[in-house]
Short mmCIF file of C-alpha atoms in Angstrom, two decimals:
data_model
loop_
_atom_site.label_atom_id
_atom_site.label_comp_id
_atom_site.label_asym_id
_atom_site.label_seq_id
_atom_site.Cartn_x
_atom_site.Cartn_y
_atom_site.Cartn_z
CA MET T 1 -34.59 -15.14 5.01
CA LYS T 2 -31.16 -14.43 3.63
CA LYS T 3 -30.53 -12.40 6.87
CA SER T 4 -31.42 -15.17 8.95
CA ILE T 5 -29.22 -17.22 7.35
CA LEU T 6 -26.14 -15.07 7.38
CA THR T 7 -26.96 -14.51 10.94
CA CYS T 8 -26.50 -18.62 11.65
CA ALA T 9 -23.54 -18.77 9.26
CA ILE T 10 -21.77 -15.85 11.41
CA ALA T 11 -22.47 -17.28 15.07
CA THR T 12 -21.46 -20.98 13.79
CA LEU T 13 -18.53 -19.42 12.90
CA LEU T 14 -18.00 -17.67 15.92
CA SER T 15 -18.94 -20.51 18.05
CA PHE T 16 -15.80 -22.52 17.40
CA ASN T 17 -13.15 -22.37 19.81
CA VAL T 18 -10.23 -24.94 18.81
CA GLN T 19 -6.66 -24.67 19.40
CA ALA T 20 -4.73 -24.03 16.17
CA ASN T 21 -1.22 -23.37 15.06
CA ASN T 22 -2.38 -20.56 12.59
CA GLU T 23 1.30 -19.95 10.98
CA PRO T 24 1.87 -21.65 7.28
CA GLY T 25 3.99 -24.22 6.89
CA ALA T 26 7.40 -24.14 5.61
CA ILE T 27 10.33 -25.83 4.46
CA ARG T 28 13.76 -25.69 5.80
CA THR T 29 16.35 -26.64 3.25
CA GLU T 30 20.05 -28.03 3.79
CA SER T 31 21.46 -24.42 3.29
CA GLY T 32 19.22 -22.83 6.11
CA PHE T 33 16.57 -21.15 3.94
CA ILE T 34 13.03 -21.30 5.11
CA VAL T 35 10.87 -21.77 2.04
CA THR T 36 7.30 -20.80 2.65
CA PRO T 37 4.38 -20.96 -0.52
CA LEU T 38 1.17 -19.86 -0.39
CA LEU T 39 -1.73 -19.80 -2.62
CA ASP T 40 -4.86 -17.35 -2.42
CA LEU T 41 -7.74 -18.01 -4.68
CA GLY T 42 -10.45 -15.15 -4.55
CA LEU T 43 -13.87 -14.55 -5.93
CA LYS T 44 -15.77 -11.15 -5.44
CA HIS T 45 -18.30 -9.70 -6.91
CA ASP T 46 -17.83 -5.57 -8.07
CA ASP T 47 -21.05 -3.34 -8.94
CA ASN T 48 -18.85 -1.05 -10.64
CA ILE T 49 -15.85 -2.16 -12.13
CA TYR T 50 -14.85 0.70 -14.04
CA SER T 51 -15.56 3.22 -11.42
CA ARG T 52 -18.22 5.44 -13.54
CA SER T 53 -20.47 7.74 -12.05
CA SER T 54 -23.12 6.55 -14.53
CA ASP T 55 -23.85 3.20 -16.76
CA GLU T 56 -22.34 0.96 -14.09
CA THR T 57 -20.80 -2.20 -15.33
CA SER T 58 -20.83 -4.93 -12.67
CA SER T 59 -18.65 -8.28 -12.71
CA ALA T 60 -17.46 -11.17 -11.14
CA ILE T 61 -13.62 -11.43 -10.76
CA PHE T 62 -11.26 -14.80 -9.68
CA THR T 63 -8.15 -14.52 -8.62
CA VAL T 64 -5.09 -16.79 -8.54
CA ASP T 65 -2.12 -15.82 -6.04
CA PRO T 66 0.69 -18.06 -6.07
CA SER T 67 3.75 -16.76 -3.80
CA VAL T 68 6.77 -18.03 -2.19
CA ASN T 69 9.14 -16.53 0.51
CA PHE T 70 12.89 -17.52 0.93
CA LEU T 71 14.11 -16.22 4.28
CA LEU T 72 17.67 -16.93 5.78
CA ASP T 73 17.96 -15.46 9.16
CA ASP T 74 21.13 -16.41 11.75
CA GLY T 75 19.39 -14.11 14.43
CA VAL T 76 21.45 -11.20 13.59
CA ASN T 77 21.46 -10.55 9.48
CA SER T 78 18.72 -11.91 7.44
CA TYR T 79 18.21 -12.28 3.67
CA THR T 80 14.58 -12.35 2.23
CA ILE T 81 13.13 -13.35 -1.82
CA ASP T 82 9.54 -12.93 -2.26
CA VAL T 83 7.97 -14.10 -5.47
CA GLY T 84 4.89 -14.15 -6.72
CA ILE T 85 2.11 -13.98 -9.48
CA LEU T 86 -1.70 -12.65 -9.34
CA SER T 87 -3.95 -13.75 -12.16
CA GLY T 88 -7.67 -11.67 -12.67
CA PHE T 89 -10.62 -13.27 -14.63
CA TYR T 90 -13.56 -11.44 -15.36
CA SER T 91 -17.20 -12.51 -16.18
CA GLU T 92 -18.13 -9.73 -17.75
CA ASP T 93 -15.31 -8.87 -20.11
CA SER T 94 -12.11 -10.88 -20.40
CA THR T 95 -10.58 -8.14 -22.08
CA ASP T 96 -10.00 -6.92 -18.51
CA ASN T 97 -8.34 -9.98 -17.60
CA PHE T 98 -4.82 -9.56 -16.14
CA VAL T 99 -1.59 -11.28 -14.89
CA ASP T 100 1.03 -9.02 -12.27
CA GLY T 101 4.12 -10.19 -10.93
CA PHE T 102 6.19 -8.57 -8.49
CA LEU T 103 10.06 -9.72 -7.09
CA GLY T 104 11.39 -8.68 -3.93
CA LEU T 105 14.85 -8.67 -2.24
CA GLY T 106 15.91 -7.63 0.99
CA GLY T 107 18.78 -7.84 3.64
CA HIS T 108 19.56 -6.90 6.98
CA PHE T 109 23.47 -7.04 7.85
CA GLU T 110 25.05 -5.90 11.30
CA PRO T 111 28.83 -6.07 10.70
CA SER T 112 29.04 -5.13 14.40
CA SER T 113 27.31 -3.55 17.24
CA LYS T 114 27.60 -0.25 15.88
CA SER T 115 26.61 -0.88 12.25
CA ARG T 116 23.67 -1.96 10.60
CA PHE T 117 22.55 -1.82 6.90
CA ASP T 118 19.23 -2.59 5.26
CA ILE T 119 18.85 -2.62 0.92
CA ASN T 120 15.87 -3.57 -0.43
CA LEU T 121 15.07 -4.05 -4.31
CA ASP T 122 11.43 -4.67 -5.61
CA ALA T 123 9.76 -4.97 -8.89
CA ASN T 124 6.28 -5.13 -10.18
CA TRP T 125 4.55 -5.22 -13.37
CA THR T 126 1.13 -4.15 -12.88
CA THR T 127 -2.21 -3.55 -14.71
CA GLU T 128 -4.18 -0.44 -14.43
CA GLN T 129 -7.56 -1.27 -14.67
CA ARG T 130 -9.89 0.92 -16.83
CA GLY T 131 -11.29 3.64 -14.90
CA THR T 132 -8.50 4.00 -12.83
CA GLY T 133 -5.00 5.80 -12.61
CA LEU T 134 -4.24 7.44 -16.22
CA THR T 135 -7.75 6.38 -17.20
CA GLU T 136 -9.78 7.79 -13.81
CA GLY T 137 -12.98 9.03 -15.28
CA THR T 138 -12.74 7.90 -18.94
CA GLY T 139 -12.40 4.40 -18.61
CA ASN T 140 -14.57 3.94 -21.84
CA THR T 141 -11.54 5.74 -23.94
CA VAL T 142 -9.52 2.52 -23.97
CA ASP T 143 -10.26 -1.13 -25.38
CA LYS T 144 -8.10 -2.53 -22.67
CA PRO T 145 -6.17 -1.82 -19.13
CA ILE T 146 -3.24 0.05 -18.85
CA ARG T 147 -0.05 -1.94 -18.00
CA TYR T 148 3.40 -0.65 -16.30
CA ALA T 149 6.65 -1.75 -14.64
CA GLU T 150 8.00 -0.19 -11.41
CA GLN T 151 11.46 -0.91 -9.57
CA THR T 152 12.24 0.49 -6.37
CA LEU T 153 15.88 0.49 -4.97
CA SER T 154 16.15 1.74 -1.55
CA GLY T 155 19.17 1.62 1.44
CA GLU T 156 20.00 2.67 4.56
CA TYR T 157 22.87 2.77 6.96
CA GLU T 158 22.73 3.39 10.39
CA TYR T 159 25.56 4.01 12.69
CA GLY T 160 25.96 3.85 16.65
CA SER T 161 24.83 1.18 19.41
CA LYS T 162 21.49 1.00 19.71
CA SER T 163 22.00 1.58 23.67
CA ALA T 164 23.94 4.52 23.08
CA PHE T 165 22.36 8.28 23.66
CA GLY T 166 22.65 9.23 20.05
CA ARG T 167 22.82 7.30 16.28
CA LEU T 168 23.13 8.52 12.77
CA ALA T 169 21.64 7.15 9.74
CA VAL T 170 21.86 8.16 6.12
CA MET T 171 19.25 6.46 3.54
CA ALA T 172 18.96 6.69 -0.49
CA GLU T 173 16.13 5.47 -2.46
CA TYR T 174 15.35 5.16 -6.35
CA TYR T 175 12.23 4.73 -7.72
CA ASN T 176 11.42 3.97 -11.82
CA LYS T 177 7.94 3.85 -13.46
CA ASP T 178 7.48 3.18 -17.35
CA TYR T 179 4.31 2.26 -18.74
CA LEU T 180 4.25 -0.60 -21.23
CA ASN T 181 1.47 0.05 -23.76
CA TYR T 182 -0.65 3.17 -25.07
CA LYS T 183 3.00 4.53 -25.12
CA GLU T 184 1.88 7.69 -27.28
CA GLN T 185 -0.47 8.74 -24.42
CA THR T 186 1.50 7.07 -21.36
CA GLN T 187 4.95 8.36 -22.62
CA TYR T 188 4.58 11.54 -20.61
CA ARG T 189 3.71 9.72 -17.34
CA ASN T 190 7.29 7.83 -17.28
CA LEU T 191 9.11 9.33 -14.48
CA GLU T 192 11.83 8.59 -11.72
CA HIS T 193 12.81 10.06 -8.29
CA VAL T 194 15.42 10.10 -6.57
CA MET T 195 15.84 10.19 -2.83
CA LEU T 196 18.84 11.30 -0.52
CA GLY T 197 18.04 11.71 3.33
CA GLY T 198 19.68 11.58 6.85
CA LYS T 199 18.32 11.65 10.19
CA PHE T 200 19.43 11.91 13.81
CA ILE T 201 18.24 9.49 16.17
CA TYR T 202 18.07 10.13 19.97
CA ASN T 203 17.58 7.47 22.44
CA THR T 204 15.08 8.38 25.23
CA GLN T 205 16.59 5.81 27.40
CA SER T 206 12.36 5.30 28.12
CA GLY T 207 11.54 2.40 24.91
CA SER T 208 11.27 5.32 22.59
CA ASP T 209 13.46 7.26 20.12
CA ALA T 210 13.02 10.90 18.94
CA PHE T 211 14.82 11.77 15.77
CA VAL T 212 15.11 14.56 13.16
CA GLU T 213 14.92 13.71 9.40
CA LEU T 214 15.79 15.39 6.34
CA LYS T 215 14.98 14.19 2.69
CA ASN T 216 15.34 15.79 -0.71
CA THR T 217 13.96 14.14 -3.61
CA ALA T 218 14.07 15.07 -7.33
CA VAL T 219 11.28 14.09 -9.48
CA ASN T 220 11.87 13.77 -13.40
CA TYR T 221 9.92 12.67 -15.95
CA ASP T 222 11.37 11.21 -19.35
CA VAL T 223 9.51 13.09 -21.71
CA THR T 224 7.56 16.48 -21.18
CA ASN T 225 3.95 16.82 -23.61
CA PRO T 226 4.53 19.51 -25.77
CA ASN T 227 1.47 20.91 -24.76
CA GLU T 228 2.25 21.11 -21.17
CA LEU T 229 4.85 22.87 -19.15
CA SER T 230 7.62 20.11 -17.22
CA ARG T 231 6.59 18.38 -14.49
CA ASP T 232 9.97 18.06 -13.36
CA SER T 233 10.49 19.06 -9.41
CA ASN T 234 12.39 18.62 -6.29
CA ASP T 235 11.07 18.00 -3.04
CA ILE T 236 12.37 19.26 0.74
CA ASN T 237 10.79 17.57 3.66
CA ALA T 238 12.33 18.52 7.11
CA SER T 239 10.87 16.74 10.04
CA VAL T 240 10.41 15.66 13.96
CA GLY T 241 9.38 12.46 15.51
CA ILE T 242 9.09 9.74 17.76
CA GLU T 243 9.03 6.09 17.63
CA TRP T 244 8.24 4.17 20.63
CA GLU T 245 8.08 -0.02 21.15
CA ALA T 246 5.27 -1.96 22.01
CA THR T 247 4.16 -0.79 25.43
CA ALA T 248 1.26 -2.43 27.66
CA LEU T 249 -1.39 -0.41 25.79
CA THR T 250 0.12 1.41 22.32
CA SER T 251 3.06 0.80 19.65
CA GLY T 252 3.85 3.34 16.55
CA SER T 253 5.70 6.22 15.27
CA ALA T 254 4.43 9.90 14.34
CA LYS T 255 6.47 12.46 12.46
CA ILE T 256 5.51 16.53 11.59
CA GLY T 257 7.48 18.34 9.47
CA TYR T 258 8.01 21.37 6.64
CA GLU T 259 7.67 20.25 3.24
CA GLU T 260 8.36 22.34 0.05
CA LYS T 261 7.89 21.21 -3.67
CA GLU T 262 9.38 23.16 -6.32
CA PHE T 263 8.75 23.01 -10.08
CA ASP T 264 11.58 23.64 -12.59
CA ASP T 265 9.34 25.30 -14.97
CA SER T 266 7.98 28.65 -13.10
CA GLY T 267 5.06 28.24 -14.42
CA ARG T 268 3.87 25.77 -12.29
CA ALA T 269 2.56 26.36 -8.66
CA LYS T 270 5.11 26.24 -5.62
CA HIS T 271 4.15 23.91 -2.66
CA SER T 272 5.37 24.67 0.89
CA GLY T 273 3.46 23.55 4.00
CA ILE T 274 2.85 21.73 6.95
CA SER T 275 3.38 17.52 6.43
CA TRP T 276 3.03 14.62 9.06
CA GLU T 277 2.73 11.09 8.72
CA VAL T 278 1.27 9.14 11.83
CA GLY T 279 0.47 5.31 12.81
CA VAL T 280 -0.20 4.29 16.17
CA THR T 281 -1.62 0.91 17.57
CA TRP T 282 -3.90 0.90 20.74
CA GLN T 283 -3.95 -2.45 22.14
CA PRO T 284 -6.43 -2.38 25.67
CA LEU T 285 -6.93 -6.20 25.09
CA THR T 286 -4.65 -8.61 24.02
CA TYR T 287 -7.17 -10.12 21.40
CA SER T 288 -8.11 -6.58 20.19
CA SER T 289 -6.69 -3.47 18.89
CA LEU T 290 -7.19 -0.30 17.19
CA ASP T 291 -4.95 1.15 14.46
CA PHE T 292 -4.99 5.03 13.59
CA THR T 293 -2.97 6.32 10.51
CA THR T 294 -3.15 9.67 9.05
CA SER T 295 -0.81 11.50 6.88
CA LYS T 296 -0.44 15.14 4.83
CA SER T 297 1.89 15.34 1.80
CA ALA T 298 2.22 16.89 -1.80
CA ASP T 299 1.77 13.76 -4.21
CA GLU T 300 2.12 13.51 -7.97
CA THR T 301 -0.69 13.55 -10.08
CA LEU T 302 -1.28 10.87 -12.70
CA THR T 303 -4.16 12.86 -14.82
CA GLU T 304 -4.58 17.02 -14.54
CA GLY T 305 -3.06 19.83 -12.46
CA ASP T 306 0.40 21.09 -10.86
CA PHE T 307 0.37 18.28 -7.67
CA ILE T 308 -1.89 16.81 -5.21
CA ASP T 309 -2.31 18.14 -1.33
CA ALA T 310 -3.38 14.87 -0.05
CA THR T 311 -4.76 14.09 3.56
CA THR T 312 -5.64 10.92 4.37
CA LEU T 313 -7.02 9.20 7.81
CA GLY T 314 -8.03 5.61 8.86
CA VAL T 315 -9.32 3.67 11.75
CA ALA T 316 -9.30 0.06 11.72
CA TRP T 317 -10.42 -2.18 14.58
CA THR T 318 -9.13 -5.69 14.90
CA HIS T 319 -10.92 -8.35 17.17
CA ASP T 320 -9.66 -12.13 17.88
CA TRP T 321 -12.86 -14.07 19.29
CA ASN T 322 -11.32 -17.11 19.16
CA ASP T 323 -7.99 -19.13 17.72
CA ARG T 324 -9.86 -19.50 14.44
CA VAL T 325 -12.15 -16.32 13.92
CA SER T 326 -11.06 -12.64 13.98
CA SER T 327 -12.95 -9.87 12.45
CA GLN T 328 -12.06 -6.25 11.01
CA LEU T 329 -13.57 -3.16 10.72
CA ALA T 330 -12.38 -0.31 9.02
CA VAL T 331 -12.79 3.35 7.98
CA ASP T 332 -10.42 5.11 5.14
CA TYR T 333 -10.83 8.78 4.06
CA SER T 334 -9.03 10.81 1.55
CA ASP T 335 -9.08 14.41 0.59
CA GLU T 336 -7.14 15.69 -2.37
CA LYS T 337 -6.98 19.02 -3.64
CA TYR T 338 -5.65 19.41 -7.01
CA VAL T 339 -3.13 22.45 -7.00
CA GLY T 340 -3.46 24.00 -10.58
CA ILE T 341 -6.74 23.50 -11.37
CA ASN T 342 -10.02 23.69 -9.66
CA ARG T 343 -10.73 20.09 -8.45
CA ASP T 344 -11.25 18.90 -5.21
CA ASP T 345 -11.90 14.85 -4.54
CA SER T 346 -12.92 12.85 -1.47
CA GLU T 347 -13.17 9.28 -0.90
CA LEU T 348 -14.98 7.08 1.99
CA THR T 349 -14.10 3.36 2.31
CA LEU T 350 -16.03 0.98 4.66
CA THR T 351 -14.52 -2.39 5.24
CA ALA T 352 -16.03 -5.21 7.44
CA ALA T 353 -13.98 -8.68 6.88
CA ILE T 354 -14.41 -11.78 9.00
CA ASP T 355 -11.11 -14.20 8.84
CA TYR T 356 -11.90 -18.33 9.69
CA GLN T 357 -8.97 -20.48 10.06
CA MET T 358 -10.68 -23.60 9.36
CA LEU T 359 -7.23 -25.51 9.57
CA ARG T 360 -4.05 -24.67 9.67
CA TRP T 361 -3.22 -24.85 6.25
CA VAL T 362 -6.51 -23.63 5.15
CA GLY T 363 -7.95 -20.01 5.78
CA PHE T 364 -11.13 -18.16 4.50
CA ASN T 365 -11.28 -14.44 4.46
CA PHE T 366 -15.19 -12.96 4.06
CA TYR T 367 -15.13 -9.33 3.32
CA ILE T 368 -17.59 -6.49 2.14
CA GLU T 369 -16.11 -3.11 0.68
CA ILE T 370 -18.14 -0.15 0.33
CA VAL T 371 -16.60 3.27 -1.87
CA ASP T 372 -17.79 6.60 -1.91
CA LYS T 373 -15.99 8.81 -4.19
CA ASP T 374 -17.17 12.59 -4.19
CA SER T 375 -15.58 14.72 -6.47
CA THR T 376 -15.95 18.43 -8.05
CA ASN T 377 -15.27 16.81 -11.41
CA ASP T 378 -18.59 15.41 -12.77
CA ASN T 379 -16.55 12.40 -14.54
CA ILE T 380 -15.05 11.32 -11.52
CA TYR T 381 -17.37 10.89 -8.38
CA PHE T 382 -18.77 7.39 -8.07
CA ASP T 383 -19.59 4.64 -5.58
CA LYS T 384 -19.36 0.93 -5.46
CA ASN T 385 -19.84 -2.17 -3.25
CA VAL T 386 -17.52 -5.21 -3.28
CA VAL T 387 -18.73 -8.44 -1.65
CA GLY T 388 -15.82 -11.36 -1.88
CA VAL T 389 -14.20 -14.59 0.12
CA ASN T 390 -10.31 -15.04 -0.33
CA THR T 391 -9.15 -18.38 0.71
CA ARG T 392 -5.59 -18.92 1.49
CA LEU T 393 -3.82 -22.23 1.34
CA SER T 394 -0.40 -23.25 2.74
CA LEU T 395 1.80 -26.24 3.58
#
């Protein structure tokens, strides 16, 4: 009976074929800013909220996510401001309730046809739910979620005409992360990254750019645990790649390089090896597309080991059935090898979703997410199923 109801509901959704303008409504101020407010409401059921391998706890979770975007664009230069709050309420245990916030500022400036600046500042106040992050596999050791604040300031300057054979770019990024509670334990994971890099871009004159890129990232932790070796390190990544504009079928970018990570304390393992980052969209039809992503890098570890040798792979199919209804199917896989200890994790996530734009200012997203995590550590492996619906309201 349930299967019949679900089949009829999906068939009803897919039968709609009404022309609709699905862009959210906006307000244009006298100063030229375009203001776009949104309100997202979510309700989901998670059958393993603490990501445990046994004694799972399930809960319904209600989320409220108001946000507003400010955009000023004169066709060449643009300025953006994003502000939002995300609140979550758990039916099982109210101590897991949270209120997060974010603020984003961005600017793109072109003082001449040969000069371009991009600058971005992001600030987030985030809740790390029990059983994730620092409490992975040990969510029952804390009586409330861990919270942290993070800030990212990044900028890039590019010199050279877009039509020229070559362009030069320099880039910099500063990232800071501070935990806000359980400070006696979390102080050892407060850190900052400082990245400096350069890039030479070659215009192939065929709708694509080839490039050579060099980045150096210094990672510094505020406090070293007296029972551990220092985690401060330096990461150098040299890569070559290509970016291409949308053609009749594909768009995307791909780069491959060599990464070397060395810790200040020689007692920790040194890493050197191939790294890559690929993102390609294949669109054989105007209403259907496939996205492929993969990456390999040496990542910081939140809990144990020296670092993580991480590999990811993702495939997603998006199909527009008509002007109101679209669907998404996605498969994401990750493999994490912890260097310095005997631990290897793998995670497979399957997602299926249907978007239904009932009115221009009201849309629904129905989704199912299945997560299966395996690990050589008995406390880490788990599986979970999440079913939910999101509602987006705009002007």
